[in-house]
Short mmCIF file of C-alpha atoms in Angstrom, two decimals:
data_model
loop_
_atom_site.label_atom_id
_atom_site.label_comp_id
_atom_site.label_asym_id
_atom_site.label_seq_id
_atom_site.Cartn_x
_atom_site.Cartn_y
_atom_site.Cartn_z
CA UNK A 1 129.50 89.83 72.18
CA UNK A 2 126.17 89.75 70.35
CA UNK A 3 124.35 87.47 72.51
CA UNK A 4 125.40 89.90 75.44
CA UNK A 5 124.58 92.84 73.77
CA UNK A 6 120.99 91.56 73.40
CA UNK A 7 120.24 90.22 77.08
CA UNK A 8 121.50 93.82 78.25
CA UNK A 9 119.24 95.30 75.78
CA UNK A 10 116.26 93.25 77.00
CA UNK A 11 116.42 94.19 80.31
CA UNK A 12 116.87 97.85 79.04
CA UNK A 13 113.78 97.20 77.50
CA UNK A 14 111.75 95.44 80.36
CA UNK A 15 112.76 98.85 82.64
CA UNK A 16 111.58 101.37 80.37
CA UNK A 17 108.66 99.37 80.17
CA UNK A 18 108.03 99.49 83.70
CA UNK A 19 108.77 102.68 83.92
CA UNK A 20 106.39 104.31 81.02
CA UNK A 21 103.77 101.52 82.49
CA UNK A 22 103.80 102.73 85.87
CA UNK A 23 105.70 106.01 86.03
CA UNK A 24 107.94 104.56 89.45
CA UNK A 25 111.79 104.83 89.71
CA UNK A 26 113.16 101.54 87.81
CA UNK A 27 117.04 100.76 88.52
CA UNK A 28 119.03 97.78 86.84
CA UNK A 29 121.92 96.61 88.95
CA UNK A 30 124.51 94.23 87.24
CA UNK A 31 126.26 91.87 89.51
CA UNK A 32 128.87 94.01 91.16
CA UNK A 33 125.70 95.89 92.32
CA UNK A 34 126.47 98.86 89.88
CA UNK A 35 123.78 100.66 88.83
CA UNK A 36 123.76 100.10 84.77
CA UNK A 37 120.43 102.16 84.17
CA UNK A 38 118.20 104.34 86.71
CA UNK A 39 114.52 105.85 85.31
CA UNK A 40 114.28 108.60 85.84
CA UNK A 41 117.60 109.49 85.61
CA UNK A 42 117.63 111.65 88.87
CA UNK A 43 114.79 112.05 91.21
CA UNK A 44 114.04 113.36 94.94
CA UNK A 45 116.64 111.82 97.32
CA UNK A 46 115.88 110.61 100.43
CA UNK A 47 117.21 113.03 103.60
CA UNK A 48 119.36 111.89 105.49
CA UNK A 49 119.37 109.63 108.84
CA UNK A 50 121.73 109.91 111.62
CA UNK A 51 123.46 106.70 111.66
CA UNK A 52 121.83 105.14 108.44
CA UNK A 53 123.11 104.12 105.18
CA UNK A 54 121.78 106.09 102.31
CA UNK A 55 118.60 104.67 100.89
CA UNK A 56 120.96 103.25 97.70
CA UNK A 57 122.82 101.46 99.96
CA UNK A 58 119.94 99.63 101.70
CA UNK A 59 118.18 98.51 98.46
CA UNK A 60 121.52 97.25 97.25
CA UNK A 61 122.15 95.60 100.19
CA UNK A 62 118.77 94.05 100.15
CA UNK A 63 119.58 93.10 96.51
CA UNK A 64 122.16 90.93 97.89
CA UNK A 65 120.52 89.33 100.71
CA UNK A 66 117.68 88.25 98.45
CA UNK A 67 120.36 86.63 95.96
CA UNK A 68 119.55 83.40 94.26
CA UNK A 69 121.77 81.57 96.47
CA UNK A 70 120.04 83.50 99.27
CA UNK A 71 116.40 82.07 98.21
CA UNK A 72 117.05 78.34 96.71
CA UNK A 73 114.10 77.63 98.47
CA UNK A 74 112.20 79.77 96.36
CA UNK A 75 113.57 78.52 93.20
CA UNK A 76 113.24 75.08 94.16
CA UNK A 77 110.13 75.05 91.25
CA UNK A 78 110.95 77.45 88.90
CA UNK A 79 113.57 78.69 87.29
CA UNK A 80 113.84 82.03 89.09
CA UNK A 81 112.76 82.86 92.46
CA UNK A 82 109.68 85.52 92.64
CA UNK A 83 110.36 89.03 93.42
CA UNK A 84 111.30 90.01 96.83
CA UNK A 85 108.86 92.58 98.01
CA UNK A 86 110.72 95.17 100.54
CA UNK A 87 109.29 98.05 102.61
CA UNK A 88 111.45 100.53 104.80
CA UNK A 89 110.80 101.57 108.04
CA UNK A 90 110.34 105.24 106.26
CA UNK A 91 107.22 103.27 104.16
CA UNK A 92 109.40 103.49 100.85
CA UNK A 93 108.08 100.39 98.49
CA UNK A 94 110.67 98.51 96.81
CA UNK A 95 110.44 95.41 94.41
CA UNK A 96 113.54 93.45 93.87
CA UNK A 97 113.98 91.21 90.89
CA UNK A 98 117.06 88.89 91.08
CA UNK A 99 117.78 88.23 86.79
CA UNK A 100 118.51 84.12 85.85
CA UNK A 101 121.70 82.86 86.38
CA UNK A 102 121.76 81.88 82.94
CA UNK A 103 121.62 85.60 82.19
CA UNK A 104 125.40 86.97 81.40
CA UNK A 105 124.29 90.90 81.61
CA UNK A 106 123.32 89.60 85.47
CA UNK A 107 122.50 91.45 88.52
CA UNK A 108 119.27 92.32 89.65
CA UNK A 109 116.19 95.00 88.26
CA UNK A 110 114.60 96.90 91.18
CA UNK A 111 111.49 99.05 91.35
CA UNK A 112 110.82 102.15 93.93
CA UNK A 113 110.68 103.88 95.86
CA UNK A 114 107.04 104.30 96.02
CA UNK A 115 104.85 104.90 98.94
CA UNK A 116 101.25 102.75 99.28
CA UNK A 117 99.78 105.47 100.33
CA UNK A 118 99.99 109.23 100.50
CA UNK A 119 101.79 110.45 103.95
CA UNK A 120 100.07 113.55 105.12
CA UNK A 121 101.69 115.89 107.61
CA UNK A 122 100.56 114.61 110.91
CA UNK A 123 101.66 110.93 109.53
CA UNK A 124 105.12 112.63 108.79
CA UNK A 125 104.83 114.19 112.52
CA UNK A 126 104.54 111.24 114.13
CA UNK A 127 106.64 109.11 111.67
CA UNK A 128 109.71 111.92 112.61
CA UNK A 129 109.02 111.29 116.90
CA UNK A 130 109.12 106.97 116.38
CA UNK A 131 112.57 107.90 114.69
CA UNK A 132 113.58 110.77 116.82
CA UNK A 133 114.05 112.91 113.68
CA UNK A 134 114.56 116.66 114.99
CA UNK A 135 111.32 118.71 113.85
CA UNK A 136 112.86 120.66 112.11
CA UNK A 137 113.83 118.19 109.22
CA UNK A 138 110.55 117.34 108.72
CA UNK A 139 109.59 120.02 105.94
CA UNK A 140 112.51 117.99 103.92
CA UNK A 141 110.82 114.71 104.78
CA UNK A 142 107.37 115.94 103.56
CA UNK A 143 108.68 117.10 100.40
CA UNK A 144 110.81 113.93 99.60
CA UNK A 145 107.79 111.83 100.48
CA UNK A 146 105.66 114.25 98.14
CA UNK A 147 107.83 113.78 95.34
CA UNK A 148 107.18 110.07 95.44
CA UNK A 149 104.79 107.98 93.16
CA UNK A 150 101.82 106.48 95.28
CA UNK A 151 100.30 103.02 94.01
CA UNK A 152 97.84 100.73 95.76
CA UNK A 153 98.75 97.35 97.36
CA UNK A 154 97.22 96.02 94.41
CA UNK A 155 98.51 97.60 91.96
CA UNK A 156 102.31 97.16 93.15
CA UNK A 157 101.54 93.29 93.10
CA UNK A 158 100.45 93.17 89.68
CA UNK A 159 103.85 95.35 89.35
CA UNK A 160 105.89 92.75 90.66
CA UNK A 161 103.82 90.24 88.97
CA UNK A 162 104.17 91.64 85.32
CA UNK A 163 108.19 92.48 85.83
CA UNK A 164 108.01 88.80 86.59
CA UNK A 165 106.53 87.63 83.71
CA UNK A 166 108.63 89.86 81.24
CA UNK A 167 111.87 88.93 83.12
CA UNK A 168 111.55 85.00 82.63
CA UNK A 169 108.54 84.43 80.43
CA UNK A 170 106.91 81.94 83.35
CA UNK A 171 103.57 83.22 85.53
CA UNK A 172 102.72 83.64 88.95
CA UNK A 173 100.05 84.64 90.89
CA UNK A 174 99.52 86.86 93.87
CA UNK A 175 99.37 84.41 96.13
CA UNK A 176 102.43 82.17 95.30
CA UNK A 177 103.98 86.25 95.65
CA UNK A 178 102.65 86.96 98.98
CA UNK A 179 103.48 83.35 100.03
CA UNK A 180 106.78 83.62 98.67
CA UNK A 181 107.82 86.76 100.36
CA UNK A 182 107.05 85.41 103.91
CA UNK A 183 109.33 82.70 103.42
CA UNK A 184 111.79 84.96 102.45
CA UNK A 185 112.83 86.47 105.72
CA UNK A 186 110.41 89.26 105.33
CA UNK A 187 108.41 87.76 108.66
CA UNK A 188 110.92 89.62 110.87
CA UNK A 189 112.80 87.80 113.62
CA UNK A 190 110.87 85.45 115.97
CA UNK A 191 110.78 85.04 119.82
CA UNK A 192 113.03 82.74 120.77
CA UNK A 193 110.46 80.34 122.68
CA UNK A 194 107.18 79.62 121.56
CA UNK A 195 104.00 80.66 123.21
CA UNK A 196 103.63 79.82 126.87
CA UNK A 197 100.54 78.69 128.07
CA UNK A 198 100.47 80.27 131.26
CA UNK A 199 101.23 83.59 129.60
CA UNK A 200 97.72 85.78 129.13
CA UNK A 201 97.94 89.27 127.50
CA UNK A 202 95.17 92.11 127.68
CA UNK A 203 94.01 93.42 124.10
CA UNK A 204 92.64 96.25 123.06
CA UNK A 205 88.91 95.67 121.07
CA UNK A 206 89.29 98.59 118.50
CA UNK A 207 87.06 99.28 115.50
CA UNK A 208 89.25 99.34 112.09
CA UNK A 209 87.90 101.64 109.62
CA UNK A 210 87.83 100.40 105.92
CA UNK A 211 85.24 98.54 104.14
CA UNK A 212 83.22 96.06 106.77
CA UNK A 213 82.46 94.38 103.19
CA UNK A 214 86.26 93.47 102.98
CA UNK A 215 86.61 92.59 106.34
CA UNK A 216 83.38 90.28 106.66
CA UNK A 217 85.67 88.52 103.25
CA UNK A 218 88.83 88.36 105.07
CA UNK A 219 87.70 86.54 108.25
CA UNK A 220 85.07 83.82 106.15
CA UNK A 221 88.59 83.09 105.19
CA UNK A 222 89.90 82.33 108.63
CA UNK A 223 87.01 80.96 109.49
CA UNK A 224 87.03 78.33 106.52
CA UNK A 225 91.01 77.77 107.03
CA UNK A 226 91.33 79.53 103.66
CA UNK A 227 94.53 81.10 103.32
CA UNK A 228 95.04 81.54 99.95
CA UNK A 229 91.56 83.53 99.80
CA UNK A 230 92.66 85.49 102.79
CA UNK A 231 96.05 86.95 100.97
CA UNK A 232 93.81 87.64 97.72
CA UNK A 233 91.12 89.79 100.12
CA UNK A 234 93.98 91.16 102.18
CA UNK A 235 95.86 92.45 99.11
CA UNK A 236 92.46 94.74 97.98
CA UNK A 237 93.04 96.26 101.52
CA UNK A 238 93.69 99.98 100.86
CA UNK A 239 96.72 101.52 102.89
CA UNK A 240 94.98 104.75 103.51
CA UNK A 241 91.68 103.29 104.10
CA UNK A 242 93.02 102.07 108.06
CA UNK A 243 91.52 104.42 110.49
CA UNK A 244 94.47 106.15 112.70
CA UNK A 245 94.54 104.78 116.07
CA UNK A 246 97.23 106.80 117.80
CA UNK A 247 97.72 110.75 117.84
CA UNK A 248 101.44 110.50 118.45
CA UNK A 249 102.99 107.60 117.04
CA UNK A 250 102.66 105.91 113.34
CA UNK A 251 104.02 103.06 115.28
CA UNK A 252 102.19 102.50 117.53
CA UNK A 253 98.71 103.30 115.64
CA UNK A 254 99.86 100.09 113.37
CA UNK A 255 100.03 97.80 116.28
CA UNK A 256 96.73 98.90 117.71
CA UNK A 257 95.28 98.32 113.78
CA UNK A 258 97.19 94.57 113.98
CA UNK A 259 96.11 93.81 117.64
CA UNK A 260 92.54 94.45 116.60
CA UNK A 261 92.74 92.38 113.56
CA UNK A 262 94.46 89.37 115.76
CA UNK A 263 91.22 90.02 117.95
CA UNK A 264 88.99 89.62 115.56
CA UNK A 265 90.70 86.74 113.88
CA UNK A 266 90.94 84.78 117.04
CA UNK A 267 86.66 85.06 117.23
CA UNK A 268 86.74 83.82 113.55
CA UNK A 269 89.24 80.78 114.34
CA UNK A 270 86.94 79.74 116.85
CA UNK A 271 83.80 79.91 115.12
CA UNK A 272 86.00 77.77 112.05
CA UNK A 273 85.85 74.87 114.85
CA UNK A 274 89.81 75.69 116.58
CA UNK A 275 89.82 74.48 120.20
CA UNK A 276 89.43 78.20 122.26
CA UNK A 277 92.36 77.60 123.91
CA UNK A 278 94.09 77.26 121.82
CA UNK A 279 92.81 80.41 119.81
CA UNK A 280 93.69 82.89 122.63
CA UNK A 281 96.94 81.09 123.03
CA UNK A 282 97.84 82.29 119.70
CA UNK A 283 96.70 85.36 119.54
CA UNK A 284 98.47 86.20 123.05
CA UNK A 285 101.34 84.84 121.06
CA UNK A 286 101.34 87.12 118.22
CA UNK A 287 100.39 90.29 119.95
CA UNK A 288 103.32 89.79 122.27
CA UNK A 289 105.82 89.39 118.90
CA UNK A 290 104.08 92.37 117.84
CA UNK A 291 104.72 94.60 120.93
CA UNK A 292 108.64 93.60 120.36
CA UNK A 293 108.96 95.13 117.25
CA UNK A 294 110.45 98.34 116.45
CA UNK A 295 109.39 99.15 112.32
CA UNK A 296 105.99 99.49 110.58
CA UNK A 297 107.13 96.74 107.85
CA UNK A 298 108.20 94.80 110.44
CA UNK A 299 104.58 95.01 112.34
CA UNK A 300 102.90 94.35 108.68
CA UNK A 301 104.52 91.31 108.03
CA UNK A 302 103.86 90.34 112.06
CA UNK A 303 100.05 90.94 111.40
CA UNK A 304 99.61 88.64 107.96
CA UNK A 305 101.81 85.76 109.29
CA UNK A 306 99.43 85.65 112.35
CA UNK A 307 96.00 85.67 110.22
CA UNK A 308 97.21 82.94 107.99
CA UNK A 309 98.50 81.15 111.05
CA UNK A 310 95.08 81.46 112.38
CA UNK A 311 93.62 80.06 109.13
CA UNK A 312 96.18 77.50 108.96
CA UNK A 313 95.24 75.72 112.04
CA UNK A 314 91.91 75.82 111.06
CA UNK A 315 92.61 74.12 108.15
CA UNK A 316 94.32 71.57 110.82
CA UNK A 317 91.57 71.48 113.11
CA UNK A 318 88.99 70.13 110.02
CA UNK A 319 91.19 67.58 108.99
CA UNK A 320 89.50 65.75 111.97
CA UNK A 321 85.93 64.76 111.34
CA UNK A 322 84.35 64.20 114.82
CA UNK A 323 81.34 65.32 115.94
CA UNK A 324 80.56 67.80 118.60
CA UNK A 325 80.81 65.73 121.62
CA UNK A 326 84.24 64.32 121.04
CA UNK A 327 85.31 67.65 120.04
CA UNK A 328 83.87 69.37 123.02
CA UNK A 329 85.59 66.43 125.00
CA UNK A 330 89.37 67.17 123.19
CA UNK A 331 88.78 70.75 124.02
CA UNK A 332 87.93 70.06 127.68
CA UNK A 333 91.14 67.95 128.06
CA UNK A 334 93.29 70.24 126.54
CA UNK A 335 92.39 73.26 128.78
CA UNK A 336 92.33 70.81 131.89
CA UNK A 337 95.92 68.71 131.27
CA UNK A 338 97.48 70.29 134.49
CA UNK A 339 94.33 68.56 136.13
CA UNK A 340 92.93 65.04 136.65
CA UNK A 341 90.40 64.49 134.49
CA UNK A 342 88.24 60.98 135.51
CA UNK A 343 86.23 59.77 133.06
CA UNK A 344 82.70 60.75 135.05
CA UNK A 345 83.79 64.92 134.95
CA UNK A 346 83.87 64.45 131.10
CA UNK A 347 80.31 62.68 131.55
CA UNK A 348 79.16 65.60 133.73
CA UNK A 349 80.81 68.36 131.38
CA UNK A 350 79.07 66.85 128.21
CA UNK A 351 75.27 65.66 129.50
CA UNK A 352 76.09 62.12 128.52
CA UNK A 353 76.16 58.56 130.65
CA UNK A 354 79.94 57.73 130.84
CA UNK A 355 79.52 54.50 129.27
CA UNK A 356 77.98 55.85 126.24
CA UNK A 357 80.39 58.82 126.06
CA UNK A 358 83.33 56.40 126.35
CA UNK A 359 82.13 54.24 123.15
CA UNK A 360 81.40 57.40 121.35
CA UNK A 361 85.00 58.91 122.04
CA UNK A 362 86.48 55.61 121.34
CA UNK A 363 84.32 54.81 117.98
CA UNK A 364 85.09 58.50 116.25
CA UNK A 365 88.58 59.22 117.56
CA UNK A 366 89.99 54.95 117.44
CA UNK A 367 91.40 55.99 120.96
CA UNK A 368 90.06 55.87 124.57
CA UNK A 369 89.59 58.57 126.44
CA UNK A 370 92.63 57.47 128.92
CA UNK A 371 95.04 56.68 126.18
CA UNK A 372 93.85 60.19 124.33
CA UNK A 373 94.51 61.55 127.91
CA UNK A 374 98.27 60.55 128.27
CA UNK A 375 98.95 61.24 124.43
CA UNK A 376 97.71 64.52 125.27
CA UNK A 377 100.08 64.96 128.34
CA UNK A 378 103.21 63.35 126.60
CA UNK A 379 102.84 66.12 123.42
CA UNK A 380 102.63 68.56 126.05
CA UNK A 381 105.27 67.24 128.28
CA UNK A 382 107.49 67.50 124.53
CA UNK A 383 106.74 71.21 124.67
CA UNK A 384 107.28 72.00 128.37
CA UNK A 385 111.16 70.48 127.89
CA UNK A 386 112.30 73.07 124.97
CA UNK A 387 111.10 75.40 127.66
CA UNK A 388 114.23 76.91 130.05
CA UNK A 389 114.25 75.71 133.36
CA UNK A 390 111.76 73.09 133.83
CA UNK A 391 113.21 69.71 135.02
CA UNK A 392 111.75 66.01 134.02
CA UNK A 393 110.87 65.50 137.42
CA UNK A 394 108.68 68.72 137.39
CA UNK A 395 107.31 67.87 134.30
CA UNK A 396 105.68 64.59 135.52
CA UNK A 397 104.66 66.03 138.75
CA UNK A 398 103.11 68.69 136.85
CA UNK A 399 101.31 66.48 134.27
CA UNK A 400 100.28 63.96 137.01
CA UNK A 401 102.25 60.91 136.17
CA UNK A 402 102.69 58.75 139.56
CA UNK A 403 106.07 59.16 139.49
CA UNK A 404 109.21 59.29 137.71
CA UNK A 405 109.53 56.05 136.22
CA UNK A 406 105.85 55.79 134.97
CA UNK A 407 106.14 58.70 133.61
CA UNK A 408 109.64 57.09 131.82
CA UNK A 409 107.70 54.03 130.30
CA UNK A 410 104.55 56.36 129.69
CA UNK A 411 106.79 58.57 126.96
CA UNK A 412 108.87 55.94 125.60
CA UNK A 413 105.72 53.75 124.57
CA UNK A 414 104.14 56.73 122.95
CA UNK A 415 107.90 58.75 121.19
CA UNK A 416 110.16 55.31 121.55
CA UNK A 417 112.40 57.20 123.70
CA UNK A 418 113.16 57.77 127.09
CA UNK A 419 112.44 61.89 128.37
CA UNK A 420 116.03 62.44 128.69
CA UNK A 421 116.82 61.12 125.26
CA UNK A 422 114.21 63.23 123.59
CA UNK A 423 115.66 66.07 125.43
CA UNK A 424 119.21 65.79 124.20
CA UNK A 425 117.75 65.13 121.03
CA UNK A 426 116.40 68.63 121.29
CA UNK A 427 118.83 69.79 122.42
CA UNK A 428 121.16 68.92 119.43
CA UNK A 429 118.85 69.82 117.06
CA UNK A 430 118.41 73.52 118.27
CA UNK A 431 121.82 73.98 118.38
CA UNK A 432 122.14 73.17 114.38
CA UNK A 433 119.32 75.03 113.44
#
């Protein structure tokens, strides 16, 4: 039919020009997932993995995943959901388009493989021993990933950004991309319980070696609980420019690189105003999920969620105007819950009479200091019981409620249920999500 015949020929037209644009392999796949046009027509093929699919078969299955029924979410304000951005564990580059519904031809236009940045011998090496590839293949690997176009970070955005545009006529900027792709599953899996306070990790203080200009940028950013301006300075980031922190393993010189960024993003948080303890909590979070995982992409993804996480609860933190004696005061109770804290250590800790401290506290926050107190020890009596094997009874003890039944009335005046009901509640909940 002629109205057929011209959507195929537009998206024809929309790869070539992608193609002759930015010289990068451009496939169309209709909706079977049948490859209707590939530029260039042949090129380099990946080698082969021991017990992997062939690289086709991963993009296509990718393809899928990221399906329009697979990102509603996405599409929930425009008319078709932004490009899924994908990257291998072998650091291939792929951009995956998912055409309108409203398109007949269908399917999906996807762009790569292309490598951010070039991958030199010993990056092959130890790419080959985090993969146990046999050394012998690696000659192969080196000239497949020779053969294979290298653009920036930035550049690939405005890739995805312009195959947008040309696909659906609407706009969209780099940060509604970045944002979109880590709500798109590309985060990687999380740990299954949140971070524990008691848990305390050692990290490494390493020096990362790119631009100190661009770095300075990125942590303002945390520091002002920007997190739209930290994914615009994060995408001028320059693969190559990352210093190499490990002779052996590619892997594990990427975790090193996103352990010291978490560092140094935890002493930005703080200086942006977030409680300390908070701060290390959350960094001894991330670095843990980081040590879990088992792919470069996978670490990537790890290390932006947890700097805009860090600028995110800055951005929480400044929603509350208080000055620095009620804040000092919040951030002494927090670290000190598992503790009784009378009103005259607070006086002592901040260099004020207790009276005056107490009107102050009350006047900014509209609380007292006791009522902030048990508020404070009911949220984190909440968060101790979706924690595995802690009872209510240890809870209260542990919080130091008088006993059982205080502790009872205490939580129901401040949730409106009793502990026991909050914990089914949780319970169910968990169990549908």
């Amino acid at each position: 039919m002629p109205g057929e015949m011209e959507e195929r020929e537009g998206i024809e037209y929309i790869c070539k020009l992608i193609y002759e644009a930015y010289r990068v392999p451009v496939m169309w796949l209709d909706a079977a997932d049948t490859p209707r046009l590939t530029l260039p027509p042949a090129f380099e093929c990946r080698p082969s993995v021991q017990g992997a699919h062939s690289l086709l078969h991963e993009v296509m299955d990718i393809a899928r995943r990221s399906s329009p029924a697979a990102t509603a979410a996405g599409k929930a304000a425009r008319t078709t959901a932004p490009p899924y951005l994908h990257t291998t564990g072998f650091l291939e580059n792929f951009i995956i388009l998912q055409l309108p519904e409203a398109d007949r031809a269908g399917g999906a236009i996807v762009i790569g493989p292309v490598l951010s940045a070039p991958v030199t011998g010993d990056n092959a090496a130890s790419l080959m021993r985090d993969y146990s590839i046999p050394p012998g293949e690696q000659e192969g690997w080196l000239q497949y990933y020779r053969s294979l176009p290298v653009l920036s970070r930035m550049r690939w955005y405005h890739a995805a950004l312009l195959l947008y545009t040309l696909a659906t006529g609407e706009a969209l900027s780099i940060t509604e991309l970045l944002l979109a792709a880590g709500k798109s599953g590309q985060s990687g899996p999380q740990p299954d319980d949140g971070p524990d306070l008691d848990l305390s990790y050692r990290r490494e203080n390493t020096l990362l070696h790119h631009d100190p200009m661009l770095e300075r940028e990125m942590f303002r950013h945390i520091r002002n609980g920007d997190k739209a301006g930290l994914l615009r300075t994060q995408a001028a980031f320059s693969e190559e420019s990352y210093g190499r922190l490990s002779k052996k393993s590619q892997l594990r010189s990427k975790k090193n690189l996103a352990v010291s960024s978490i560092t140094l993003a935890t002493r930005a948080a703080i200086e942006g105003g977030l409680f300390w303890e908070i701060a290390y909590t959350l960094s001894d979070f991330h670095i843990q999920h980081i040590e879990e995982l088992h792919d470069i992409p996978a670490v990537d993804r790890a290390q932006l969620a947890a700097l805009c996480d860090f600028a995110d609860q800055v951005l929480g933190s400044r929603s509350s105007k208080l000055s620095r004696i009620s804040a000092l005061c919040q951030n002494y109770i927090y670290n000190h819950l598992y503790e009784e804290i009378p009103l005259s250590r607070l006086a002592e800790f901040t260099g004020l009479n207790a009276s005056y401290l107490s009107q102050l506290f009350k006047q900014e926050t509209g609380t007292a200091i006791s009522d902030y107190i048990r508020q404070e020890r009911i949220e984190e009596a909440k968060r101790l019981m979706e924690l595995p094997g802690i009872t209510l009874s240890d809870i209260a003890s542990r919080l130091h409620f008088n006993d059982q039944s205080y502790f009872t009335k205490v939580f129901k005046k401040y949730t409106g249920l009793t502990p026991g009901q909050y914990k089914q509640d949780s319970e169910r909940f968990s169990r549908f999500t």
